[in-house]
Structure formats: structure tokens, C-alpha cells
């Protein structure tokens, strides 16, 4: 596997593990509804982006990732949810060693946001979805400006 792919895989796994720990158990046993949608950035599908729903009453957020066409599916608690979307790219650093550990002199890894930072925070994204039974798929249309 080329060096860049190893670094990207390692960072993707680290981000997903952190996200899973942060999200916790999701809805906490409350009723959930399947929400389907598509995320675009400047009119183009946003592949491999993290999509997080923060439900009403401060419940635990739930998260998913978009596919190659920008589509996602998530189960969320009914009501008004704030939504955050993020996507990053990493560069630099050394690949993991054969035993899976990172070398001590691995160099600095740089992380670049591929969508404006405002969308990664529930409080600033401006994205809300009214989750209800029988709802149509949602379109989350982001702009880079």
C-alpha cells in the first residue's frame, strides 16, 4: 500500500474512532426515524463527509458518512435537529510501521478542512432538519463562499 494511503487510512480510522466515542449510544433508547439525504458542496456531491445530527432536547448526536454520490442515511430522534458536516484531508507524516505503530520521528501530519469550518459546528452551520415519520429525503446544500 502506498505511503499516502496508509496515512489516510490511519487518520480515517482515528477520526472514526474518536467520532464513535464522542457519539456514544446515540438516541438513548428513544424512538428514531430513518433520515435519508444528499450533501452537496457548490452543487457537487460531497463524498466521504461526516454528517452529524444533534437532536432536540440536547440528546446525544448521531453520525454517519456520505457515499461517493454524497448520499447518507442516519437514524435520528423526531423533532428539529441541528446538523453539522465536515470533511478533512491529511498530508505529511510517516506511514505506520509493519507492527502498526507510528514511528517516533514520523513528522508532522497536517489536516486540511475541505468544507468551510462553519459547517462543522452545530451552532454555526445554519443547517437544520425537521425529522418526522414519512419525510422526504433532505438536501444539505453547502457553499464554499
Coordinates of C-alpha atoms in Angstrom, one line a residue, residues 2-14 89-91 95:
X2 CA 1.5 3.4 -1.0
X3 CA 2.6 5.6 1.9
X4 CA -0.2 8.2 1.3
X5 CA -2.9 5.5 1.5
X6 CA -1.5 4.2 4.8
X7 CA -1.5 7.7 6.3
X8 CA -5.0 8.4 5.1
X9 CA -6.3 5.1 6.3
X10 CA -4.7 5.6 9.8
X11 CA -6.2 9.1 10.1
X12 CA -9.6 8.0 8.9
X13 CA -9.7 5.2 11.4
X14 CA -8.6 7.6 14.2
X89 CA -7.7 15.7 4.2
X90 CA -4.4 14.8 5.8
X91 CA -0.9 15.1 4.5
X95 CA 3.3 5.7 7.5

